């Protein structure tokens, strides 16, 4: 008998070319009654943030630019202090997942509303999930205060994202889709959403990989990333994200690239636990005859994505420690993963071997 619960999260989404560079942005900020806006954008994203800030020049009271991956606790504290010092009544984030994460860190303690303008395919702009890193350990949580009230998707703002990073970021979005098939809060609605998300990513990412200026392809990927984040916000995280959070926090690995590398291996481990997910993921990607893990690896390889943790900065000397840290996390999830499976996953991802993991129980 079919039984499930579905909870949609309350955010207003605006999607369209130049949506963040005109009157629709003003309308979005007015929606949260903001008059004193703290802009959060990294120095590296100034070229993207400047035209957005220009639209709101009379309302921007300060600019916080010390954005770093995985939101170190000291960055969160500095951002919160900047919001208080500026007497801000709202936060506007322009950038990728780290930028959105910094804005969320402000909202977590101040309750200030966030208006998010994502320039990558991270998806965190539509989730109530926050993450902070302290002493090499990344902690995550769920709190509706951090969920951006308004999200503005402007595909044109992704055009300057380098192709390699675009591919990795798109595969990060794919990870949100794939994980939603077996995460604790999965339900028939989230599965439908992510199937459409996978199809959009499968259609758009090859175009971006070939021609980074293909606005139509980028719009398709951004649409897929929105669907991915929307479903992930309800379904929650499981094996894949727990592995990547541990690796990213402990070894300061690049977020999107780490997700791109680990996804085939986490899928090989998790998909057999959820009947039917293999077929649906592979079919949505366009590889009906392959298991999902193999389909993802084949798709990622065709895009030129990194294929091993060694490539993205993990040293062989750190592999044993990585296994210890990941095993300590995966041993605590509702369906715990065995030590041998953790070892196979980490070594496979480190070397780039074929993603074949034998699933055993603790």
Short mmCIF file of C-alpha atoms in Angstrom, two decimals:
data_model
loop_
_atom_site.label_atom_id
_atom_site.label_comp_id
_atom_site.label_asym_id
_atom_site.label_seq_id
_atom_site.Cartn_x
_atom_site.Cartn_y
_atom_site.Cartn_z
CA UNK A 1 0.00 0.00 0.00
CA UNK A 2 1.38 3.41 -1.01
CA UNK A 3 2.09 5.67 1.98
CA UNK A 4 4.24 8.79 2.14
CA UNK A 5 4.55 12.38 3.36
CA UNK A 6 5.61 15.32 1.22
CA UNK A 7 6.56 18.78 2.50
CA UNK A 8 7.33 21.55 0.02
CA UNK A 9 9.54 24.35 1.30
CA UNK A 10 8.31 27.95 1.05
CA UNK A 11 10.48 29.93 -1.34
CA UNK A 12 9.62 32.18 -4.28
CA UNK A 13 11.49 31.34 -7.49
CA UNK A 14 12.11 33.71 -10.38
CA UNK A 15 13.69 32.16 -13.50
CA UNK A 16 14.68 33.96 -16.69
CA UNK A 17 17.34 35.74 -18.70
CA UNK A 18 18.42 38.98 -16.96
CA UNK A 19 16.06 38.21 -14.07
CA UNK A 20 18.72 39.33 -11.55
CA UNK A 21 19.70 42.47 -13.42
CA UNK A 22 16.49 44.50 -13.60
CA UNK A 23 13.08 45.20 -12.14
CA UNK A 24 12.46 41.57 -11.17
CA UNK A 25 15.35 41.80 -8.71
CA UNK A 26 13.88 44.97 -7.19
CA UNK A 27 10.52 43.21 -6.86
CA UNK A 28 12.21 40.24 -5.19
CA UNK A 29 13.97 42.38 -2.60
CA UNK A 30 10.78 44.32 -1.98
CA UNK A 31 9.03 41.03 -1.32
CA UNK A 32 11.09 40.67 1.89
CA UNK A 33 10.69 44.38 2.80
CA UNK A 34 14.44 44.97 2.60
CA UNK A 35 15.88 48.49 2.71
CA UNK A 36 19.38 47.81 4.12
CA UNK A 37 20.91 44.90 2.24
CA UNK A 38 24.19 43.15 3.01
CA UNK A 39 25.62 41.78 -0.25
CA UNK A 40 27.57 38.54 0.09
CA UNK A 41 29.75 37.84 -2.93
CA UNK A 42 33.35 36.67 -3.28
CA UNK A 43 35.94 38.99 -4.80
CA UNK A 44 36.29 36.48 -7.62
CA UNK A 45 32.60 37.01 -8.46
CA UNK A 46 32.74 40.81 -8.48
CA UNK A 47 32.21 40.94 -12.26
CA UNK A 48 28.93 39.05 -11.78
CA UNK A 49 27.87 40.83 -8.60
CA UNK A 50 28.50 44.39 -9.81
CA UNK A 51 25.53 44.60 -12.23
CA UNK A 52 23.28 43.00 -9.61
CA UNK A 53 24.45 45.46 -6.97
CA UNK A 54 23.99 48.36 -9.38
CA UNK A 55 20.28 47.60 -9.64
CA UNK A 56 20.02 47.87 -5.85
CA UNK A 57 22.64 50.60 -5.31
CA UNK A 58 20.38 52.62 -2.99
CA UNK A 59 19.78 49.62 -0.74
CA UNK A 60 23.21 47.94 -0.56
CA UNK A 61 24.76 49.07 2.73
CA UNK A 62 27.78 46.74 2.88
CA UNK A 63 29.60 44.05 0.92
CA UNK A 64 31.02 40.90 2.55
CA UNK A 65 33.54 39.20 0.26
CA UNK A 66 35.51 36.78 2.48
CA UNK A 67 33.78 33.70 1.07
CA UNK A 68 35.53 30.35 1.44
CA UNK A 69 34.54 26.75 0.67
CA UNK A 70 32.77 24.73 3.38
CA UNK A 71 32.13 27.96 5.36
CA UNK A 72 34.82 27.93 8.09
CA UNK A 73 33.38 29.00 11.44
CA UNK A 74 35.61 32.09 11.54
CA UNK A 75 34.14 33.24 8.20
CA UNK A 76 30.61 32.71 9.52
CA UNK A 77 31.39 34.80 12.61
CA UNK A 78 32.88 37.61 10.52
CA UNK A 79 29.87 37.61 8.17
CA UNK A 80 27.45 37.77 11.08
CA UNK A 81 29.41 40.65 12.58
CA UNK A 82 29.30 42.48 9.23
CA UNK A 83 25.51 42.13 9.12
CA UNK A 84 25.14 43.52 12.64
CA UNK A 85 27.57 46.38 12.02
CA UNK A 86 25.68 47.40 8.86
CA UNK A 87 22.28 47.14 10.59
CA UNK A 88 21.23 44.99 7.64
CA UNK A 89 17.63 43.88 7.33
CA UNK A 90 18.30 41.32 4.56
CA UNK A 91 21.12 39.40 2.88
CA UNK A 92 21.64 39.14 -0.87
CA UNK A 93 23.99 36.36 -2.01
CA UNK A 94 25.45 36.33 -5.52
CA UNK A 95 27.64 33.33 -6.29
CA UNK A 96 27.98 29.59 -5.84
CA UNK A 97 27.27 27.21 -3.01
CA UNK A 98 29.93 28.65 -0.70
CA UNK A 99 28.43 32.11 -1.09
CA UNK A 100 24.93 30.85 -0.42
CA UNK A 101 26.31 28.92 2.56
CA UNK A 102 27.83 32.09 3.98
CA UNK A 103 24.51 33.91 3.66
CA UNK A 104 22.81 30.98 5.38
CA UNK A 105 25.30 31.18 8.25
CA UNK A 106 24.21 34.78 8.79
CA UNK A 107 20.53 33.85 8.69
CA UNK A 108 21.04 30.96 11.11
CA UNK A 109 21.81 33.27 14.03
CA UNK A 110 20.22 36.56 12.96
CA UNK A 111 17.04 35.37 11.27
CA UNK A 112 17.63 37.85 8.41
CA UNK A 113 15.86 36.92 5.15
CA UNK A 114 18.10 35.75 2.30
CA UNK A 115 17.61 36.55 -1.37
CA UNK A 116 19.81 34.20 -3.40
CA UNK A 117 21.18 34.69 -6.90
CA UNK A 118 23.04 31.45 -7.72
CA UNK A 119 25.74 31.56 -10.39
CA UNK A 120 26.59 27.84 -10.29
CA UNK A 121 24.51 24.66 -10.16
CA UNK A 122 24.94 23.97 -6.44
CA UNK A 123 21.22 23.83 -5.56
CA UNK A 124 21.75 24.87 -1.94
CA UNK A 125 19.71 28.02 -2.56
CA UNK A 126 16.48 26.00 -2.32
CA UNK A 127 17.34 23.89 0.72
CA UNK A 128 17.08 24.65 4.46
CA UNK A 129 20.42 22.87 4.99
CA UNK A 130 23.36 24.76 6.49
CA UNK A 131 26.98 23.66 6.88
CA UNK A 132 29.91 24.99 8.92
CA UNK A 133 33.46 23.71 9.25
CA UNK A 134 35.49 23.92 12.45
CA UNK A 135 38.84 22.21 13.15
CA UNK A 136 38.56 20.12 9.99
CA UNK A 137 35.10 18.80 10.82
CA UNK A 138 32.07 19.85 8.78
CA UNK A 139 28.78 19.99 10.64
CA UNK A 140 25.45 20.28 8.84
CA UNK A 141 21.92 20.89 10.03
CA UNK A 142 18.43 21.78 8.89
CA UNK A 143 16.74 25.04 9.87
CA UNK A 144 14.02 26.89 7.95
CA UNK A 145 15.58 30.22 8.96
CA UNK A 146 18.39 29.63 6.45
CA UNK A 147 16.11 28.82 3.50
CA UNK A 148 16.33 31.77 1.06
CA UNK A 149 12.97 33.52 0.81
CA UNK A 150 13.48 34.38 -2.86
CA UNK A 151 15.71 32.69 -5.44
CA UNK A 152 16.49 34.38 -8.74
CA UNK A 153 17.84 32.16 -11.52
CA UNK A 154 19.50 34.19 -14.28
CA UNK A 155 21.17 31.77 -16.76
CA UNK A 156 23.28 34.59 -18.16
CA UNK A 157 25.16 34.84 -14.87
CA UNK A 158 26.52 31.32 -15.36
CA UNK A 159 28.18 32.10 -18.70
CA UNK A 160 31.52 33.05 -17.14
CA UNK A 161 31.71 29.87 -15.05
CA UNK A 162 34.62 27.90 -16.59
CA UNK A 163 33.55 24.81 -18.49
CA UNK A 164 35.40 22.41 -16.18
CA UNK A 165 33.81 23.89 -13.09
CA UNK A 166 30.44 24.03 -14.85
CA UNK A 167 30.66 20.29 -15.51
CA UNK A 168 31.66 19.52 -11.92
CA UNK A 169 28.92 21.78 -10.55
CA UNK A 170 26.37 20.12 -12.84
CA UNK A 171 27.45 16.70 -11.61
CA UNK A 172 27.01 18.00 -8.06
CA UNK A 173 23.41 18.76 -9.06
CA UNK A 174 23.16 15.25 -10.48
CA UNK A 175 24.28 13.95 -7.08
CA UNK A 176 21.34 15.73 -5.46
CA UNK A 177 19.03 13.99 -7.92
CA UNK A 178 20.53 10.55 -7.52
CA UNK A 179 20.70 10.67 -3.72
CA UNK A 180 17.03 11.64 -3.56
CA UNK A 181 16.11 8.13 -4.74
CA UNK A 182 17.29 6.53 -1.48
CA UNK A 183 17.53 9.36 1.06
CA UNK A 184 15.39 9.05 4.22
CA UNK A 185 12.68 11.51 3.10
CA UNK A 186 12.24 10.11 -0.41
CA UNK A 187 8.71 9.76 -1.75
CA UNK A 188 7.02 9.35 -5.16
CA UNK A 189 6.92 13.13 -5.70
CA UNK A 190 10.63 13.71 -5.09
CA UNK A 191 11.42 10.78 -7.40
CA UNK A 192 9.36 12.34 -10.20
CA UNK A 193 11.05 15.69 -9.67
CA UNK A 194 14.56 14.27 -9.85
CA UNK A 195 13.84 12.13 -12.90
CA UNK A 196 12.98 15.36 -14.72
CA UNK A 197 16.06 16.96 -13.15
CA UNK A 198 18.32 14.17 -14.42
CA UNK A 199 16.84 14.47 -17.91
CA UNK A 200 17.45 18.24 -17.92
CA UNK A 201 21.04 17.81 -16.75
CA UNK A 202 21.67 15.00 -19.25
CA UNK A 203 20.39 17.22 -22.05
CA UNK A 204 22.16 20.42 -21.01
CA UNK A 205 25.57 19.45 -19.66
CA UNK A 206 26.99 18.04 -22.93
CA UNK A 207 26.13 21.33 -24.63
CA UNK A 208 27.89 23.33 -21.92
CA UNK A 209 30.93 21.03 -22.14
CA UNK A 210 31.20 21.66 -25.88
CA UNK A 211 30.39 25.37 -25.84
CA UNK A 212 30.44 27.30 -22.58
CA UNK A 213 28.61 30.19 -24.23
CA UNK A 214 25.55 28.08 -25.09
CA UNK A 215 22.93 29.98 -23.09
CA UNK A 216 20.13 27.54 -23.87
CA UNK A 217 22.20 24.61 -22.58
CA UNK A 218 23.13 26.56 -19.46
CA UNK A 219 19.49 27.44 -18.83
CA UNK A 220 18.63 23.73 -19.04
CA UNK A 221 21.34 22.82 -16.53
CA UNK A 222 20.22 25.60 -14.18
CA UNK A 223 16.64 24.30 -14.42
CA UNK A 224 17.87 20.78 -13.62
CA UNK A 225 19.87 22.10 -10.67
CA UNK A 226 16.79 23.84 -9.28
CA UNK A 227 14.77 20.60 -9.50
CA UNK A 228 17.65 18.69 -7.91
CA UNK A 229 17.90 21.06 -4.97
CA UNK A 230 14.13 21.16 -4.52
CA UNK A 231 13.87 17.38 -4.21
CA UNK A 232 17.00 17.14 -2.07
CA UNK A 233 15.52 19.66 0.36
CA UNK A 234 12.68 17.22 1.07
CA UNK A 235 14.43 13.87 0.63
CA UNK A 236 17.52 14.74 2.68
CA UNK A 237 21.00 13.25 2.46
CA UNK A 238 22.41 9.76 2.69
CA UNK A 239 25.62 7.91 1.88
CA UNK A 240 26.90 10.15 -0.90
CA UNK A 241 26.61 13.51 0.82
CA UNK A 242 27.89 12.17 4.11
CA UNK A 243 31.03 10.87 2.38
CA UNK A 244 31.59 14.16 0.54
CA UNK A 245 31.02 16.31 3.63
CA UNK A 246 33.59 14.30 5.56
CA UNK A 247 36.17 14.47 2.76
CA UNK A 248 35.59 18.14 2.04
CA UNK A 249 35.74 19.23 5.67
CA UNK A 250 38.73 17.12 6.68
CA UNK A 251 40.93 17.54 3.60
CA UNK A 252 39.66 20.85 2.14
CA UNK A 253 38.83 19.23 -1.19
CA UNK A 254 36.92 21.25 -3.80
CA UNK A 255 33.19 20.74 -3.22
CA UNK A 256 31.76 20.17 -6.70
CA UNK A 257 34.71 18.12 -8.00
CA UNK A 258 34.57 15.84 -4.96
CA UNK A 259 30.89 15.17 -5.58
CA UNK A 260 31.60 14.47 -9.25
CA UNK A 261 34.27 11.89 -8.38
CA UNK A 262 32.47 10.12 -5.54
CA UNK A 263 29.01 9.85 -7.14
CA UNK A 264 29.52 6.64 -9.19
CA UNK A 265 30.99 4.85 -6.14
CA UNK A 266 28.32 5.97 -3.69
CA UNK A 267 25.68 5.00 -6.25
CA UNK A 268 27.17 1.53 -6.66
CA UNK A 269 26.88 1.15 -2.90
CA UNK A 270 23.44 2.69 -2.35
CA UNK A 271 21.39 1.87 -5.45
CA UNK A 272 21.05 -1.88 -4.69
CA UNK A 273 19.38 -0.92 -1.40
CA UNK A 274 16.50 0.80 -3.24
CA UNK A 275 14.81 -1.45 -5.83
CA UNK A 276 14.04 0.32 -9.08
CA UNK A 277 16.40 3.26 -8.60
CA UNK A 278 19.08 1.75 -10.84
CA UNK A 279 16.76 1.55 -13.83
CA UNK A 280 15.17 4.97 -13.35
CA UNK A 281 18.49 6.82 -12.96
CA UNK A 282 20.12 5.09 -15.95
CA UNK A 283 17.07 5.61 -18.17
CA UNK A 284 16.83 9.32 -17.30
CA UNK A 285 20.53 9.69 -18.21
CA UNK A 286 19.93 7.89 -21.50
CA UNK A 287 21.85 4.69 -20.68
CA UNK A 288 19.04 2.15 -20.30
CA UNK A 289 21.26 -0.91 -20.57
CA UNK A 290 23.71 0.05 -17.80
CA UNK A 291 23.54 -0.02 -14.00
CA UNK A 292 23.17 3.50 -12.60
CA UNK A 293 26.75 3.67 -11.26
CA UNK A 294 28.18 2.72 -14.64
CA UNK A 295 25.84 5.11 -16.44
CA UNK A 296 26.96 8.00 -14.21
CA UNK A 297 30.64 7.14 -14.66
CA UNK A 298 30.20 6.94 -18.45
CA UNK A 299 28.31 10.25 -18.55
CA UNK A 300 30.89 12.01 -16.37
CA UNK A 301 33.79 10.64 -18.45
CA UNK A 302 32.17 11.91 -21.66
CA UNK A 303 31.98 15.38 -20.08
CA UNK A 304 35.68 15.32 -19.17
CA UNK A 305 35.04 15.42 -15.42
CA UNK A 306 37.73 14.39 -12.92
CA UNK A 307 37.53 10.68 -12.17
CA UNK A 308 39.60 10.21 -9.02
CA UNK A 309 40.09 11.81 -5.62
CA UNK A 310 43.80 11.86 -6.38
CA UNK A 311 43.06 14.33 -9.18
CA UNK A 312 41.17 16.70 -6.87
CA UNK A 313 43.80 16.84 -4.13
CA UNK A 314 43.53 13.84 -1.80
CA UNK A 315 46.99 12.39 -1.03
CA UNK A 316 47.57 8.66 -0.77
CA UNK A 317 48.98 9.22 2.73
CA UNK A 318 45.54 10.52 3.75
CA UNK A 319 43.49 7.60 2.42
CA UNK A 320 43.61 5.56 5.62
CA UNK A 321 42.49 8.55 7.68
CA UNK A 322 39.74 9.26 5.14
CA UNK A 323 38.49 5.69 5.53
CA UNK A 324 38.47 6.04 9.33
CA UNK A 325 36.52 9.29 9.24
CA UNK A 326 34.03 8.13 6.61
CA UNK A 327 33.53 4.77 8.33
CA UNK A 328 32.73 6.52 11.61
CA UNK A 329 29.99 8.45 9.81
CA UNK A 330 28.55 5.67 7.64
CA UNK A 331 28.42 3.30 10.60
CA UNK A 332 25.82 5.59 12.18
CA UNK A 333 23.31 5.96 9.33
CA UNK A 334 19.95 4.11 9.47
CA UNK A 335 21.23 1.33 7.19
CA UNK A 336 24.88 1.25 8.26
CA UNK A 337 27.60 0.57 5.73
CA UNK A 338 30.23 -2.07 6.45
CA UNK A 339 33.89 -1.20 6.94
CA UNK A 340 34.86 -3.25 3.89
CA UNK A 341 32.38 -1.34 1.72
CA UNK A 342 33.71 1.97 3.00
CA UNK A 343 37.26 0.89 2.15
CA UNK A 344 36.20 -0.21 -1.33
CA UNK A 345 34.37 3.07 -1.92
CA UNK A 346 37.24 5.31 -0.82
CA UNK A 347 39.98 3.33 -2.56
CA UNK A 348 37.89 3.07 -5.72
CA UNK A 349 37.23 6.81 -5.73
CA UNK A 350 40.88 7.56 -4.96
CA UNK A 351 42.24 5.47 -7.82
CA UNK A 352 39.40 5.96 -10.30
CA UNK A 353 38.78 2.21 -10.60
CA UNK A 354 35.52 0.85 -12.02
CA UNK A 355 32.68 1.66 -9.57
CA UNK A 356 31.81 -1.84 -8.36
CA UNK A 357 31.09 -2.16 -4.64
CA UNK A 358 29.76 -5.34 -3.05
CA UNK A 359 27.10 -4.33 -0.55
CA UNK A 360 27.33 -6.05 2.83
CA UNK A 361 25.64 -5.31 6.13
CA UNK A 362 27.30 -4.55 9.43
#
